[in-house]
Amino acid sequence: MKHIYNLFFFLCATLTLWSCKDSEEIAQPSLTLNNNELSFTGFRSSLAVKVDATRRWSAIPSDYWITVSPDNYPGANEHFIANVAVTVSNNETGQPREGRVTFFLQDDEITTLIIKQDKQNEEERPEEEFPITWANLQWAGSASITEGDAFEAGSCVFADGITNAMESTTGEEIVADLGYSLSDTDPSGPDWTWTSSTDDCWFHGDWGDNFYYQGRINGLPAGTYYYTFRVRNGSGPYKYAGTGGLWNGIDNVNGTFEVKEASEGGGDDGDDDDDIDYSKLVITWVNLQWRQDNSPKKGETFNAGSKIEIKGLTDLEEAATSGNKHLICEIGYSAASSDPSTDEWIWTACPWSGDWGNEWYYQGFTSEIPEAGTYYYSFRYKIDDGAYTYVGTNGIWDGTNNVCGTFEVE
């Protein structure tokens, strides 16, 4: 099983973190886990642990029957959270066994996660050949929308032997539905409504060892709603996503969002009631924050992320839950030009993914890339109808110190 990261909503996979904004307030080295012990049945399965670190970390299991994914994260000098999947093999020893996963911060041993596995109990034998052992609420476009708008969210899914065994463009037989309820209850219950069309919930792409699904909900009246995804492999049982793994109602719970009446959202302007004069805002800093580690193949998409700082907007706590309709972000690529302002670039809308201190983080996929070769990529932002600002490696693109990123298509 594997988790991908997000950032705010947590990114997964073995990813390459690009340079972060220089800061005089560099976080002190630290690494913490949200759990110090995981207990498994006797059969192969996976459980999750969250690693909260401020430096490059790695994880080393003590025994052959324990695997960790990802087992390292190339973090920089900023606070970063990664969801880590710990998987155990079948215990055929006839006795309970115990191991550990040791976490290192750079070269220093920091903490140990205890792994306990019972001996096999036939009543706990998995019924599926490739069961879904992990799913999470990976991303949400906004925690607050206005009546008439669509709520969008995404989920990552792990099934050992499927999601980590192939680079899929279809999701194979794993399907997902996005659901909602007015009550914060077990999503397997009767008071939940689920999408019923692939137009409303679809396979979005391969993401490291996971498959990523995204969906939208339309036409909801004003109110507070709870949401999650349900996923299944073929005709197998539904599994339900939680905030950090399969839903259990305790640590991994439903997400929530609010639908406001149109008058609350400021009519067509959406969020003009926030007393911000958008005509005076200036984009002060941007960067290429992250890109997928593996090379996409011909016909696939490329995934990357960017941060942006706008003083008077991204540093406001009350604006840090949903992004902003006045700010537009797009991810683009080109094989012909390293200047992202030229006409050779192809641009795709990129969603807000989370708050990151005084910056906001956007992550998205390019359109499908039809040919193999070397490509440039970047992001561009604009406020309302203003001019685009183009993103360089660690600041606004200038073609010299802050340039476009590159990637290969096989």
XYZ file of C-alpha atoms in Angstrom:
410
model
C 0.000 0.000 0.000
C 1.183 3.425 -0.639
C 0.280 6.984 0.098
C 0.958 9.968 -1.802
C 1.493 13.135 -0.621
C -0.119 16.103 -0.475
C 0.591 18.574 0.726
C -2.037 20.198 2.343
C -4.039 17.315 1.120
C -0.935 15.347 0.941
C 1.134 14.097 -1.903
C 2.067 10.482 -2.454
C 4.548 8.331 -4.206
C 8.292 8.519 -4.356
C 8.495 12.115 -5.389
C 11.173 14.687 -6.110
C 10.763 17.903 -4.156
C 12.046 20.970 -5.949
C 13.638 23.919 -4.274
C 11.576 25.808 -1.755
C 11.480 29.505 -1.072
C 14.488 30.806 0.807
C 13.544 31.792 4.317
C 15.281 33.204 7.331
C 12.964 31.117 9.507
C 14.116 27.611 8.592
C 12.321 24.998 10.653
C 14.366 23.091 13.198
C 15.083 19.441 12.316
C 12.272 17.197 13.529
C 10.422 14.000 12.632
C 7.315 12.639 14.330
C 4.883 9.778 13.669
C 1.175 9.777 14.402
C 1.459 6.205 15.700
C 4.275 4.252 17.367
C 2.866 0.758 16.842
C 0.966 -1.068 14.089
C -0.747 -4.422 14.671
C -1.606 -6.786 11.808
C -3.506 -10.031 11.373
C -1.610 -13.062 10.093
C -2.234 -12.370 6.418
C -0.671 -9.896 4.059
C -2.086 -6.418 4.555
C -1.121 -2.768 4.831
C -1.635 0.011 7.356
C -0.707 3.663 7.241
C 1.387 5.971 9.372
C 1.920 9.712 8.875
C 5.469 11.030 8.884
C 5.723 14.710 9.796
C 9.255 15.934 9.069
C 11.279 19.045 8.324
C 14.245 17.374 6.652
C 15.048 14.522 4.304
C 14.053 11.257 5.975
C 14.290 7.533 5.297
C 12.743 4.379 6.762
C 14.450 0.991 7.119
C 12.503 -2.178 8.118
C 14.193 -4.707 10.374
C 12.895 -7.869 8.711
C 12.224 -9.268 5.234
C 8.467 -9.567 5.856
C 8.026 -5.814 6.340
C 8.073 -3.333 3.455
C 7.647 0.443 3.535
C 6.419 2.665 0.718
C 7.723 5.281 0.254
C 10.817 4.427 2.272
C 12.352 7.880 1.895
C 11.294 11.396 1.081
C 13.625 14.038 -0.328
C 12.200 16.885 1.717
C 13.799 20.308 1.948
C 13.985 22.774 4.817
C 10.250 23.055 5.221
C 7.531 21.262 7.147
C 6.276 18.321 5.076
C 3.881 15.444 5.732
C 3.878 12.105 3.913
C 1.479 9.190 4.254
C 3.510 5.993 4.471
C 2.233 2.481 3.817
C 3.648 -0.372 5.894
C 2.924 -3.810 4.388
C 3.504 -7.230 5.936
C 3.601 -10.591 4.147
C 1.650 -13.687 5.198
C 2.822 -15.013 8.547
C 3.406 -18.711 7.962
C 5.655 -19.218 10.996
C 2.892 -20.477 13.284
C 3.920 -17.932 15.932
C 3.246 -14.215 16.393
C 6.139 -12.103 15.208
C 7.408 -8.629 15.873
C 9.643 -6.267 13.911
C 10.274 -2.581 13.581
C 10.740 0.236 11.111
C 13.479 2.704 12.023
C 13.124 6.276 10.775
C 16.148 8.427 10.077
C 16.306 12.186 9.684
C 19.107 12.499 7.163
C 21.721 10.265 8.886
C 20.386 10.447 12.457
C 18.183 7.700 13.909
C 15.093 9.450 15.282
C 12.319 7.014 16.141
C 11.151 3.416 15.781
C 7.763 2.095 14.701
C 6.916 -1.282 16.255
C 5.314 -3.820 13.879
C 3.350 -6.710 15.400
C 1.715 -9.523 13.450
C -0.461 -12.307 14.847
C -0.303 -15.876 13.605
C -2.772 -16.757 10.884
C -6.450 -17.069 11.711
C -8.434 -18.609 8.862
C -11.422 -16.410 9.704
C -9.315 -13.378 8.792
C -8.096 -14.692 5.434
C -8.734 -12.069 2.729
C -11.452 -13.112 0.301
C -10.028 -11.146 -2.623
C -6.925 -12.029 -4.567
C -5.970 -8.349 -4.888
C -7.811 -6.535 -2.095
C -7.868 -2.762 -1.793
C -5.967 -2.190 1.432
C -5.716 1.593 1.440
C -7.612 4.613 0.130
C -7.562 8.212 1.266
C -9.128 11.600 0.686
C -6.225 13.039 -1.257
C -7.493 16.393 -2.451
C -10.467 18.742 -2.389
C -10.869 21.739 -4.645
C -12.555 23.828 -1.977
C -14.018 23.437 1.491
C -16.688 25.989 0.630
C -18.658 26.461 -2.587
C -21.661 28.517 -3.638
C -25.012 27.096 -4.744
C -24.770 26.267 -8.427
C -21.068 25.404 -8.252
C -19.668 21.866 -8.259
C -17.724 20.350 -5.389
C -14.648 18.450 -6.611
C -12.389 16.050 -4.747
C -9.871 13.278 -5.357
C -8.820 9.993 -3.782
C -5.791 7.714 -4.006
C -6.259 3.939 -3.921
C -3.773 1.124 -3.295
C -4.234 -2.571 -4.159
C -1.049 -4.627 -3.946
C -0.409 -6.409 -7.227
C -2.472 -3.964 -9.283
C -1.867 -0.290 -8.558
C 1.849 -0.851 -7.916
C 2.344 -3.386 -10.706
C 1.495 -1.327 -13.793
C 1.267 2.187 -15.144
C -2.421 2.245 -15.953
C -4.391 4.597 -18.153
C -7.778 3.041 -17.346
C -7.735 2.076 -13.656
C -8.090 -1.581 -14.687
C -11.165 -2.977 -12.885
C -10.920 -0.664 -9.881
C -13.818 1.789 -9.896
C -14.703 4.658 -7.559
C -17.767 6.698 -6.602
C -17.844 10.050 -4.807
C -20.564 10.252 -2.184
C -22.063 12.739 0.252
C -24.350 12.867 3.254
C -25.854 15.488 5.554
C -24.728 13.436 8.552
C -21.227 12.361 9.609
C -21.969 8.642 9.636
C -20.509 5.364 8.426
C -20.390 5.816 4.625
C -21.583 2.245 4.093
C -24.936 3.253 5.601
C -28.205 4.136 3.844
C -28.064 7.931 4.300
C -25.343 8.411 1.676
C -25.823 9.391 -1.974
C -23.275 8.179 -4.545
C -22.347 9.256 -8.023
C -23.489 6.758 -10.614
C -21.677 7.898 -13.766
C -18.062 7.901 -14.898
C -18.717 11.489 -15.981
C -19.075 12.367 -12.291
C -16.259 10.207 -10.902
C -13.430 8.981 -13.083
C -9.971 7.438 -13.138
C -7.611 10.406 -13.286
C -4.250 8.702 -13.600
C -1.506 6.515 -12.219
C 0.208 8.138 -9.231
C 3.271 6.234 -8.077
C 2.070 3.003 -6.478
C -1.522 4.278 -6.341
C -4.371 4.966 -8.711
C -5.888 8.434 -8.441
C -9.617 9.094 -8.885
C -11.412 12.401 -9.046
C -15.092 13.278 -8.918
C -17.581 16.116 -8.693
C -20.953 16.680 -7.050
C -23.434 19.109 -8.596
C -26.720 20.731 -7.672
C -26.614 20.690 -3.873
C -28.654 23.199 -1.874
C -27.039 25.258 0.891
C -25.869 23.281 3.898
C -22.961 21.416 5.476
C -22.092 18.091 3.880
C -19.813 15.141 4.539
C -18.116 13.323 1.679
C -15.862 10.397 0.848
C -15.080 7.909 -1.925
C -16.026 4.267 -2.127
C -13.853 1.984 -4.256
C -13.880 -1.642 -5.243
C -11.974 -4.054 -7.429
C -14.312 -5.648 -9.953
C -17.278 -7.110 -8.103
C -15.458 -7.132 -4.772
C -16.722 -5.380 -1.645
C -16.696 -1.605 -1.403
C -13.939 -0.032 0.660
C -14.372 3.524 1.920
C -11.733 6.241 1.964
C -10.893 8.234 5.070
C -8.735 11.267 5.692
C -5.556 9.190 5.940
C -6.487 5.640 5.007
C -9.538 3.368 4.924
C -12.435 4.871 6.865
C -12.664 3.716 10.472
C -14.582 6.588 12.048
C -11.740 7.406 14.454
C -8.422 8.311 12.857
C -9.598 8.163 9.265
C -12.890 9.967 8.881
C -15.112 11.608 6.285
C -14.273 14.924 4.717
C -16.595 17.903 4.934
C -17.563 20.884 2.788
C -20.084 23.700 2.886
C -22.497 24.939 0.240
C -23.373 28.597 0.765
C -26.404 30.400 -0.528
C -25.681 32.429 -3.641
C -26.104 35.700 -1.750
C -23.468 34.589 0.791
C -20.998 33.879 -1.987
C -21.321 37.331 -3.532
C -23.372 36.314 -6.593
C -21.355 35.941 -9.773
C -18.234 37.280 -8.099
C -18.184 34.350 -5.679
C -16.018 35.806 -2.911
C -16.211 39.603 -3.256
C -17.558 39.882 0.300
C -14.045 39.375 1.692
C -13.151 43.114 1.632
C -10.073 42.472 -0.511
C -9.243 44.931 -3.289
C -7.997 42.458 -5.890
C -6.940 45.238 -8.264
C -4.126 46.134 -5.848
C -2.795 42.612 -5.244
C 0.597 41.661 -6.688
C 2.094 38.195 -7.184
C 5.324 38.490 -5.198
C 6.830 35.018 -5.490
C 6.259 31.676 -7.235
C 8.234 28.486 -7.727
C 8.274 25.013 -9.227
C 7.756 23.109 -5.994
C 7.388 19.473 -6.986
C 7.268 17.150 -9.995
C 6.597 13.458 -10.404
C 9.724 11.343 -10.211
C 9.049 8.904 -13.042
C 8.988 9.739 -16.749
C 5.551 9.566 -18.371
C 5.079 7.534 -21.503
C 3.755 8.743 -24.827
C 0.044 9.460 -24.518
C 0.204 10.020 -20.735
C 0.047 13.186 -18.640
C 2.746 14.850 -16.534
C 2.079 15.821 -12.905
C 3.721 18.709 -11.037
C 3.103 21.337 -8.365
C 3.827 25.019 -7.744
C 3.637 27.499 -4.874
C 2.605 31.152 -5.010
C 2.785 34.061 -2.590
C 0.450 37.051 -2.791
C 0.694 39.304 0.242
C -2.763 40.211 1.418
C -4.278 36.962 0.124
C -2.244 33.770 0.550
C -1.150 34.863 4.044
C -4.732 35.344 5.275
C -5.892 32.562 7.569
C -9.554 32.937 6.602
C -8.684 32.399 2.923
C -6.690 29.233 3.491
C -9.389 26.601 2.993
C -10.437 26.862 -0.600
C -8.204 28.928 -2.843
C -9.812 31.897 -4.559
C -11.905 32.462 -7.670
C -9.943 35.586 -8.543
C -6.683 33.627 -8.862
C -6.216 31.454 -11.940
C -3.498 28.801 -12.188
C -2.530 26.706 -15.211
C 0.155 24.093 -15.829
C 1.779 24.049 -19.250
C 4.398 22.319 -21.378
C 6.248 22.771 -24.643
C 8.778 20.881 -26.740
C 9.684 23.901 -28.835
C 10.397 26.801 -26.482
C 11.789 27.376 -22.992
C 9.979 30.736 -22.811
C 6.544 29.974 -21.316
C 5.028 33.212 -22.661
C 5.281 32.043 -26.288
C 2.517 30.487 -28.362
C 4.203 27.056 -28.484
C 2.964 26.231 -24.986
C -0.112 24.097 -24.175
C -1.918 25.082 -20.957
C -4.354 23.219 -18.707
C -6.292 24.501 -15.687
C -4.650 23.526 -12.390
C -6.610 23.238 -9.103
C -5.769 24.712 -5.720
C -4.397 21.946 -3.496
C -3.679 23.525 -0.142
C -2.346 26.207 2.151
C 1.392 26.183 2.834
C 2.308 28.782 5.410
C 2.123 32.156 3.679
C 1.877 30.527 0.261
C -0.694 28.460 -1.593
C 0.060 25.219 -3.367
C -1.346 24.156 -6.723
C -0.885 20.735 -8.282
C -2.197 19.367 -11.544
C -1.742 17.303 -14.680
C -0.841 18.504 -18.150
C -2.937 17.379 -21.066
C -1.913 14.080 -22.669
C 1.471 14.336 -24.372
C 1.318 12.684 -27.822
C 5.018 12.208 -28.615
C 8.187 11.048 -26.858
C 10.958 13.565 -26.290
C 12.274 16.273 -23.975
C 9.787 18.870 -22.737
C 9.803 22.091 -20.755
C 7.125 22.714 -18.150
C 5.983 25.614 -16.004
C 2.922 27.204 -14.363
C 1.302 30.549 -14.924
C -0.923 32.619 -12.627
C -3.081 35.676 -13.032
C -5.445 37.684 -10.838
C -8.796 38.280 -12.549
C -8.090 39.713 -16.016
C -4.545 40.788 -15.220
C -1.400 39.687 -17.020
C -0.008 36.204 -16.495
C 2.977 35.682 -14.204
C 5.136 32.736 -15.292
C 6.828 30.398 -12.838
C 10.544 29.633 -12.659
C 12.492 27.148 -10.578
C 12.563 29.381 -7.494
C 10.914 32.643 -8.423
C 9.189 34.451 -11.255
C 10.498 33.168 -14.605
C 13.308 35.307 -16.033
C 15.024 32.818 -18.345
C 18.312 33.084 -16.459
C 18.177 32.418 -12.716
C 14.613 31.154 -12.614
C 13.863 28.917 -15.554
C 11.383 26.238 -16.631
C 11.618 22.655 -15.462
C 12.192 19.789 -17.877
C 10.985 16.212 -18.143
C 11.303 13.292 -20.520
C 8.511 11.389 -22.234
C 9.507 7.836 -23.052
